[in-house]
Short mmCIF file of C-alpha atoms in Angstrom, two decimals:
data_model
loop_
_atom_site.label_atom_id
_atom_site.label_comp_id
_atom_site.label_asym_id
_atom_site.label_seq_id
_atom_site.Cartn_x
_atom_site.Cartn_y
_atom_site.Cartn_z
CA UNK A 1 8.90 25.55 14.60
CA UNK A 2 6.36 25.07 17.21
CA UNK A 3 5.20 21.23 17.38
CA UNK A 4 1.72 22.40 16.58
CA UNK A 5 2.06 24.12 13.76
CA UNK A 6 4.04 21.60 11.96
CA UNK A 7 1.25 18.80 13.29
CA UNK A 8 -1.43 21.19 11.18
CA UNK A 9 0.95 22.38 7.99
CA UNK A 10 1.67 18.45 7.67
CA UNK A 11 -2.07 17.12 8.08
CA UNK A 12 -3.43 20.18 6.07
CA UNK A 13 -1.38 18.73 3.25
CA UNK A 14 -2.15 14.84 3.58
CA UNK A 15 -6.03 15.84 3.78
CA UNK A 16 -6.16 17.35 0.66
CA UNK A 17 -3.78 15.15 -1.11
CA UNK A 18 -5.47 11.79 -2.49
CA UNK A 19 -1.95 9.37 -2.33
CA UNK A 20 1.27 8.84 -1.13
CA UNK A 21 3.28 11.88 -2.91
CA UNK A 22 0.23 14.00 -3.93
CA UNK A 23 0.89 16.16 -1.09
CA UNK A 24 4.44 17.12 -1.97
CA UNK A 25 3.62 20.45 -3.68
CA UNK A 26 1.68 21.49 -0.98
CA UNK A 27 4.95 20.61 1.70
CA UNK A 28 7.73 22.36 -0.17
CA UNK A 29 5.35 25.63 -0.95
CA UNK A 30 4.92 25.59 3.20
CA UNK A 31 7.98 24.59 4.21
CA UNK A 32 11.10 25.51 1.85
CA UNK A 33 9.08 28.42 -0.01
CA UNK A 34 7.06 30.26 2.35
CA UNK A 35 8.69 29.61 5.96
CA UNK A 36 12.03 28.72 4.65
CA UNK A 37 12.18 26.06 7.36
CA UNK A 38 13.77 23.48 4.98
CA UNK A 39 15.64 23.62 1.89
CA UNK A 40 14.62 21.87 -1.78
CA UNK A 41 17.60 19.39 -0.87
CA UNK A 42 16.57 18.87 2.53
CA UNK A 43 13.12 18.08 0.84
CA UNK A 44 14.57 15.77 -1.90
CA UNK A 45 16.71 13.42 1.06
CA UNK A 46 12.85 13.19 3.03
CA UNK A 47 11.35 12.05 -0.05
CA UNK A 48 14.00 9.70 -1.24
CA UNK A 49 14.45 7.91 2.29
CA UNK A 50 10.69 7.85 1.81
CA UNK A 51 10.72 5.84 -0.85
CA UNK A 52 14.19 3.87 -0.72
CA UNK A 53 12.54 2.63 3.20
CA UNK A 54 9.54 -0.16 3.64
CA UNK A 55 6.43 1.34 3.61
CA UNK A 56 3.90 4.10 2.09
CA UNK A 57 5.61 6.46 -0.25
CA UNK A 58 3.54 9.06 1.99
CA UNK A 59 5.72 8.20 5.03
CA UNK A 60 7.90 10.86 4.08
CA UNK A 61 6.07 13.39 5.50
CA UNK A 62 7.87 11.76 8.94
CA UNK A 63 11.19 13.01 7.99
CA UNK A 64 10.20 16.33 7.02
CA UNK A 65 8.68 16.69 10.59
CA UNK A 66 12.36 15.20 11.66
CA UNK A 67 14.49 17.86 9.36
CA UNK A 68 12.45 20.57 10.71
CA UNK A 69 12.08 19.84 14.53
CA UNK A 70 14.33 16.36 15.34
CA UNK A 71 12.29 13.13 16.81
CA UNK A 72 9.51 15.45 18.43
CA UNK A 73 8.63 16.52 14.95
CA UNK A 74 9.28 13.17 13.44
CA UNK A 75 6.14 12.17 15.74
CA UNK A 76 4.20 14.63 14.51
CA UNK A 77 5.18 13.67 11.15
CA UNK A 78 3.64 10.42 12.07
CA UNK A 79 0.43 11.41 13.21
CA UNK A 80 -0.25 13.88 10.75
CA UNK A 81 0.49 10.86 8.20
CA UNK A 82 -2.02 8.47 10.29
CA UNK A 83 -4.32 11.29 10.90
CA UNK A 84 -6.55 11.31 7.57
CA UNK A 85 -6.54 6.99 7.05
CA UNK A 86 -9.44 6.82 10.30
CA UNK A 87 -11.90 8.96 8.05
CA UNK A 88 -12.86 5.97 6.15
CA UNK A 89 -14.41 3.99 8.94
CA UNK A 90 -17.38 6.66 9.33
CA UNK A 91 -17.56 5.70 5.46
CA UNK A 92 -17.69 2.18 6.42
CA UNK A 93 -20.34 2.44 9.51
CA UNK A 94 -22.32 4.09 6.87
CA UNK A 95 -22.42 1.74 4.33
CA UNK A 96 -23.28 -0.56 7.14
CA UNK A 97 -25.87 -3.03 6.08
CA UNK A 98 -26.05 -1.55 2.49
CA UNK A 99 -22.54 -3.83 1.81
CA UNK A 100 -25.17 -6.81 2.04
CA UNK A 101 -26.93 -5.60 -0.61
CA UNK A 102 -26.88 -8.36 -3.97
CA UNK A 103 -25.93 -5.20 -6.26
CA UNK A 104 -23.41 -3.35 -3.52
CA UNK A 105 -21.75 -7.31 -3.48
CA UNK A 106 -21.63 -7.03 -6.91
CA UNK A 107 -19.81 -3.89 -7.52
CA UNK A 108 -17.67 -4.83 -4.63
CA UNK A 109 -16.14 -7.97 -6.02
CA UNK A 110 -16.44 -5.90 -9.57
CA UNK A 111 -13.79 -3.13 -7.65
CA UNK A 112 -11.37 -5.57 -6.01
CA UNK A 113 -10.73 -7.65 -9.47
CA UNK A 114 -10.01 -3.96 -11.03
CA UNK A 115 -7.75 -3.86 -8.10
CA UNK A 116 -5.67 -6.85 -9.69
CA UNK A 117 -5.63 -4.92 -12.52
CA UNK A 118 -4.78 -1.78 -11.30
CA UNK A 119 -1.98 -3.64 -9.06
CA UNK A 120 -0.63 -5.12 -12.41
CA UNK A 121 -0.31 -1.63 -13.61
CA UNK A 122 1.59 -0.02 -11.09
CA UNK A 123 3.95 -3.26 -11.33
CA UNK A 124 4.93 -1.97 -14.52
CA UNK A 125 6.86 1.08 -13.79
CA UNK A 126 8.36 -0.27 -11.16
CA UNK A 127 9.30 -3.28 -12.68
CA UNK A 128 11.25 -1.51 -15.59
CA UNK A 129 13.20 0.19 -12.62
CA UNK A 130 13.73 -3.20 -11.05
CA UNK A 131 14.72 -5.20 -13.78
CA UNK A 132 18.32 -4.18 -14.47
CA UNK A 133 19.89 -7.92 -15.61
CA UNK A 134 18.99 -11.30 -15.57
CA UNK A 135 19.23 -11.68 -11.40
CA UNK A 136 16.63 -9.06 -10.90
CA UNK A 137 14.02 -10.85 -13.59
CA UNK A 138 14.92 -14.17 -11.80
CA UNK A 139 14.03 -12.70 -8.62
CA UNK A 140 10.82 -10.79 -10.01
CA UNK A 141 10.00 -14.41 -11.61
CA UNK A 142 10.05 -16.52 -8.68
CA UNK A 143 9.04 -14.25 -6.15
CA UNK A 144 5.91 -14.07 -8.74
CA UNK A 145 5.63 -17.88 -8.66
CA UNK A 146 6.12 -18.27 -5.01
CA UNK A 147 2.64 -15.84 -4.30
CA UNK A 148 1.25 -17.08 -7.08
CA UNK A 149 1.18 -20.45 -6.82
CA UNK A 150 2.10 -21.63 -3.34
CA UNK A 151 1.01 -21.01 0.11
CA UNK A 152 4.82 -19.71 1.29
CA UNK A 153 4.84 -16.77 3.38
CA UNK A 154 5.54 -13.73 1.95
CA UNK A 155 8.26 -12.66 4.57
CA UNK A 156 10.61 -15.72 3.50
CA UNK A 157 10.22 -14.00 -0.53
CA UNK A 158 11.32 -10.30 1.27
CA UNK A 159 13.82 -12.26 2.91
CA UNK A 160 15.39 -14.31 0.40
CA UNK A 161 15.22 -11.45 -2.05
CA UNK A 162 17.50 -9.94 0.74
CA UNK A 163 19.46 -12.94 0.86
CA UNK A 164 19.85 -13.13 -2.97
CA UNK A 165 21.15 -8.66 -2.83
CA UNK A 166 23.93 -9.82 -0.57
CA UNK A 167 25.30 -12.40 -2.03
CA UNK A 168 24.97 -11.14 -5.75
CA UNK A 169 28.02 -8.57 -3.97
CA UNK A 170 30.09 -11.49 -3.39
CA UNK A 171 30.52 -13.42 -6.38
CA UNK B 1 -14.16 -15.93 8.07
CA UNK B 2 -11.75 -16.41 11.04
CA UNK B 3 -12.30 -13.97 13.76
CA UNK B 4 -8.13 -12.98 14.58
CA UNK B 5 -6.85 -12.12 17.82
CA UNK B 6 -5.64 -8.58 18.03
CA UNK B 7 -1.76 -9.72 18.75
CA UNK B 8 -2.00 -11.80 15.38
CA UNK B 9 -3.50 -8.62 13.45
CA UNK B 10 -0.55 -6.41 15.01
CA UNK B 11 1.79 -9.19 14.05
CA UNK B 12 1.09 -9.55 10.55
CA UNK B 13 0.71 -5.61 9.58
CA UNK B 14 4.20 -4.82 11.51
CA UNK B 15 5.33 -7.80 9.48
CA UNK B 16 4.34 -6.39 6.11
CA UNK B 17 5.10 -2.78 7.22
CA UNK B 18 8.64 -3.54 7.87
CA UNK B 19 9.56 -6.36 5.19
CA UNK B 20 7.23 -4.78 1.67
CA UNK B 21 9.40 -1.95 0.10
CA UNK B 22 8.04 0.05 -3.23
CA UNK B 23 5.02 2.14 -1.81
CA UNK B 24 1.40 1.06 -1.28
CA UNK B 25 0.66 -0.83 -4.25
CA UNK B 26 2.77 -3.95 -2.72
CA UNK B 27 1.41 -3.58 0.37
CA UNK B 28 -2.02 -4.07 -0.47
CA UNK B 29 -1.06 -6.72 -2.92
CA UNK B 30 0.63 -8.93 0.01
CA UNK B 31 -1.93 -7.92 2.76
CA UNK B 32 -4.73 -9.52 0.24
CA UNK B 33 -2.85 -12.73 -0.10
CA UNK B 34 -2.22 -12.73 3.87
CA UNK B 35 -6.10 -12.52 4.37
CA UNK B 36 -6.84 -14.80 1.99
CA UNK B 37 -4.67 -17.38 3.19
CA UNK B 38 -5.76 -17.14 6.80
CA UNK B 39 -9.39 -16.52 5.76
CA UNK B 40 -9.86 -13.39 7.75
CA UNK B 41 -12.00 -11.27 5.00
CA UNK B 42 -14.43 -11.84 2.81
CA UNK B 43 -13.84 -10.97 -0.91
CA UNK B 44 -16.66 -8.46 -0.90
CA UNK B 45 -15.18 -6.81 2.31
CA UNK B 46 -11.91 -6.60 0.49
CA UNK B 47 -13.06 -4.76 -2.47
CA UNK B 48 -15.21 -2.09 -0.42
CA UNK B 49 -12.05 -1.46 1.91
CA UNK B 50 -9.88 -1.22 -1.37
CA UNK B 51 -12.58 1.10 -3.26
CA UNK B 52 -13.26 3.57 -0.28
CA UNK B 53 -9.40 4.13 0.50
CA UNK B 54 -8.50 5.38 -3.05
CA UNK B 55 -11.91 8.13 -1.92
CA UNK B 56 -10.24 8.96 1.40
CA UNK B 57 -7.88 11.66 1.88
CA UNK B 58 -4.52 11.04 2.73
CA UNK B 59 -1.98 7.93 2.42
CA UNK B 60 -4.15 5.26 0.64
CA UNK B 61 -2.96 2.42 1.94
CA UNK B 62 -2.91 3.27 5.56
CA UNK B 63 -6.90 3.79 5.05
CA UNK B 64 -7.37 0.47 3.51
CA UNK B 65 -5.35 -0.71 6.46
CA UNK B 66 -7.74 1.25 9.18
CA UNK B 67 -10.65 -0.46 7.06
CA UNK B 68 -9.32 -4.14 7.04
CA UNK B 69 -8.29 -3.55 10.69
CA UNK B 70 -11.44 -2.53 11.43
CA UNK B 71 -13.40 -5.21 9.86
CA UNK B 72 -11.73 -7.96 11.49
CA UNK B 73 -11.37 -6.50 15.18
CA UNK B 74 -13.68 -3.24 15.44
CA UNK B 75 -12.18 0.38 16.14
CA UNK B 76 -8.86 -1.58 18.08
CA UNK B 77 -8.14 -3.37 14.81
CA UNK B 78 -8.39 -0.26 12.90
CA UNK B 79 -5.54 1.30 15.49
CA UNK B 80 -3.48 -1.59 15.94
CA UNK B 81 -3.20 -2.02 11.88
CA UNK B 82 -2.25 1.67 11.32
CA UNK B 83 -0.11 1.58 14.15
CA UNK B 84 1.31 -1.65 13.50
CA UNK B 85 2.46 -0.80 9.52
CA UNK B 86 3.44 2.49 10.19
CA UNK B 87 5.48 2.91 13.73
CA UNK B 88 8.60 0.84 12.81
CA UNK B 89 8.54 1.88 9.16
CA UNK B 90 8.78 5.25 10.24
CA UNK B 91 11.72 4.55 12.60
CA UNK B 92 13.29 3.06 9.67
CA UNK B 93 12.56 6.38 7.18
CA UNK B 94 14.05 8.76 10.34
CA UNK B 95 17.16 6.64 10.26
CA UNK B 96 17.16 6.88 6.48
CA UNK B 97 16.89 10.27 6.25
CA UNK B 98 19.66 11.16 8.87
CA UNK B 99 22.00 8.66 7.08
CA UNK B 100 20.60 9.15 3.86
CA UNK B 101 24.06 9.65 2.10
CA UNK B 102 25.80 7.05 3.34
CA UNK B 103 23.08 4.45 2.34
CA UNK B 104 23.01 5.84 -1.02
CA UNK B 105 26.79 5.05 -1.62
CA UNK B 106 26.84 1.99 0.23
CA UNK B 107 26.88 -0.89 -2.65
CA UNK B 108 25.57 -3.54 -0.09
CA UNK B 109 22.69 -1.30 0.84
CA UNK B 110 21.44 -0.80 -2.56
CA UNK B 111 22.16 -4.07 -3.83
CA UNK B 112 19.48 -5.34 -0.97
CA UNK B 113 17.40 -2.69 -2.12
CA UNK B 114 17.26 -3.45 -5.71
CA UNK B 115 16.62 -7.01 -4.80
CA UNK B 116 13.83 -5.95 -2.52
CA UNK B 117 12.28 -3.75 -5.22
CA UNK B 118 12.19 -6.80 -7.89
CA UNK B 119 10.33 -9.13 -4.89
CA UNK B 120 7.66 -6.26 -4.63
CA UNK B 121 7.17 -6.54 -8.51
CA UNK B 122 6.93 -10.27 -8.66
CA UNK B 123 4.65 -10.25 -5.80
CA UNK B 124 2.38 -7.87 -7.07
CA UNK B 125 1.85 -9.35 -10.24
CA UNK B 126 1.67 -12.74 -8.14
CA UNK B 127 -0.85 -11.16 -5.80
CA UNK B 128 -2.95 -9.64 -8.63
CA UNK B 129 -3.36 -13.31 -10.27
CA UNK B 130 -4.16 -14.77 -7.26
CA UNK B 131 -6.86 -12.43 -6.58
CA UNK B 132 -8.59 -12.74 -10.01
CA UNK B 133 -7.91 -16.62 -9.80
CA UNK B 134 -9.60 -16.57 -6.33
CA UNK B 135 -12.67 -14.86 -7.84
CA UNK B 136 -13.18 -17.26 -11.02
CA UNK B 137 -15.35 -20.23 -11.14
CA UNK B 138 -16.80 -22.96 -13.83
CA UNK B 139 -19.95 -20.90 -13.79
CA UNK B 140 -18.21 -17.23 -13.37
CA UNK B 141 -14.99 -16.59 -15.38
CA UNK B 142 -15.95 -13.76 -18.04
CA UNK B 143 -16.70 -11.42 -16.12
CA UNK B 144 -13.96 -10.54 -12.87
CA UNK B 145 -11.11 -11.65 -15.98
CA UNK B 146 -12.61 -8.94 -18.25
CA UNK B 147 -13.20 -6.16 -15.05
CA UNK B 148 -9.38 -7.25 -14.14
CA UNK B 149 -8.08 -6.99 -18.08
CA UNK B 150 -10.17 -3.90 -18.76
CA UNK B 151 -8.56 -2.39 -15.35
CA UNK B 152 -5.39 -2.63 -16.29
CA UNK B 153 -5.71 -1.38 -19.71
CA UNK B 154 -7.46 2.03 -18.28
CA UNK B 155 -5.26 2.57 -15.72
CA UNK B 156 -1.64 1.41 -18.31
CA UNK B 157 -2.68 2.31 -21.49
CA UNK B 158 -5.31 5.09 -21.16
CA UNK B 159 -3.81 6.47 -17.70
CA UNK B 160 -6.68 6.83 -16.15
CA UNK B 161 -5.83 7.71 -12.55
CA UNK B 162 -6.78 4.70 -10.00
CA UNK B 163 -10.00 6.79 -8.75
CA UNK B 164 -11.35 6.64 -12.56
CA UNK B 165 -10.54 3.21 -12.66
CA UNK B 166 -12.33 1.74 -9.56
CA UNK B 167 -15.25 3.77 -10.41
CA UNK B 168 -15.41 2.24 -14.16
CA UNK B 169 -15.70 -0.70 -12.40
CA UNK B 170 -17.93 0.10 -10.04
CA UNK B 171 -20.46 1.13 -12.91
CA UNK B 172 -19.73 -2.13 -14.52
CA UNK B 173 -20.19 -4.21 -11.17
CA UNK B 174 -23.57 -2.49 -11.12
CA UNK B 175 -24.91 -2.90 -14.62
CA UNK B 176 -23.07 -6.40 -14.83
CA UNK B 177 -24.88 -8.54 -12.51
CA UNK B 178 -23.16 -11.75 -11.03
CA UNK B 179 -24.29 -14.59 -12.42
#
């Protein structure tokens, strides 16, 4: 498939998706159903390495681009993924001066506390995934501690979770 | 706020973009603390950057990354952030999806994983503490612990999507003036 092509089908269907995997319907109906350049399994591996990997659940619109044209089309993958993210700083030139408003502060802080809550909530589904015996929940518990209440840099939690998969294989 | 240098922004989102597994949610969850520690955006900033990604098209979190980016060094910020979280990550997802099979099987490879997976979960609900703690004060508690409380119970309980949610609270942070 030319380069191009894929670059548009892929953007086409992170512009009108609003997260991540929103724009998965879109991909197979494109790619497995009406060009039959991939197949549903082909699909499936994409959007599990998407989401076993680091990283936006979206990024696995780079491995379709890979299944369908190799490391040219993971690139395209890429920038179709990236593509969409730069519309929001027109949104931000325009707000401008408005942020400094005493109301547009207000709703501001108002809609990064609902973040916290919203960020609780999509803990939960996860976390009932995670949680499979009493290392995971002692892993979910002090990485919870360690951002909670000290200063310790997040890498060392990744890390050490890491640390603590490996050797939970050994003994 | 602390005005970074470019090599420290591209530091920190490669950083996050390679270490924070489990999606978007995590990575905005670590990203706040990281700012917040190193005092490199406002609170307000923050919660416009967070509010306007969930109305952009696309990947979420890679437009709240463009915004923060941009905030703290201008249009190269707002590159070097997206390119930063997204180039090695996407390395990594290539090399999944060509071995894809094998790291499925391998016990050592999911065992990290799983292990990964329950850090993102503690750190989220670590992160999402933090940030309500961070906005509290003797003459302010009520209201950012009832916006935070009320969010969650929309977006858990009454599955309101996230969009529905920030712009309940956007209704609220208008009528509800600070004190």
């Amino acid at each position: 498939m030319n380069l191009l092509i894929l670059y548009l089908l892929l953007v086409k269907a992170t512009l009108t998706s609003f997260s991540g995997l929103a724009s998965l319907p879109m991909v197979r109906n494109d790619f497995v159903v009406r060009r039959h350049a991939l197949t549903d399994r082909q699909l499936s591996t994409a959007v599990a390495a998407g989401r076993i990997g680091p990283g936006p659940n979206g990024i696995y619109v780079v491995g379709i681009g890979y299944l369908v044209a190799g490391a040219p089309g993971a690139c395209a993958g890429w920038l179709a993924m990236i593509t969409p993210a730069f519309l929001i700083i027109p949104m931000l030139r325009f707000l401008g001066a408005r942020a400094e408003h005493r109301r547009a502060r207000s709703v501001a802080r108002a809609v990064l506390v609902a973040g916290a809550g919203l960020m609780a909530s999509a803990a939960m589904p996860l976390a009932r995934d995670a949680i499979t015996g009493p290392l995971s929940f002692a892993i979910v518990a002090a990485s919870f501690i360690l951002m909670a209440v000290t200063r310790v840099d997040s890498l060392w939690v990744m890390l050490g979770a890491a640390v603590v998969g490996i050797l939970s294989l050994q003994f | 706020m602390a005005q970074p240098r470019l090599s420290a922004v591209t530091r920190l989102f490669t950083r996050v973009g390679v270490t924070v597994f489990g999606g978007g949610d995590p990575t905005i969850a670590i990203l706040q603390r990281e700012f917040y520690k190193r005092d490199w955006l406002s609170p307000e900033k923050f919660g416009i950057a967070f509010g306007l990604a969930r109305l952009t098209p696309g990947t979420n979190v890679l437009a709240f990354c463009a915004a923060t980016g941009w905030y703290v060094r201008g249009l190269p910020g707002a590159l070097a952030a997206v390119l930063a979280i997204t180039i090695p990550a996407s390395v990594l997802v290539v090399w999944l999806t060509r071995a894809y099979d094998l790291t499925t099987r391998d016990p050592l490879a999911q065992s990290i994983a799983n292990a990964l997976v329950a850090a993102a979960v503690g750190t989220m609900l670590g992160a999402a503490l933090l940030l309500v703690r961070t906005q509290c004060s003797r003459r302010q508690w009520l209201r950012p612990i009832t916006i935070a409380v009320g969010a969650f119970v929309l977006a858990y309980f009454i599955k309101l999507s996230p969009l529905q949610v920030i712009g309940a609270a956007a209704i609220v942070g208008f009528l509800w003036a600070e004190a």
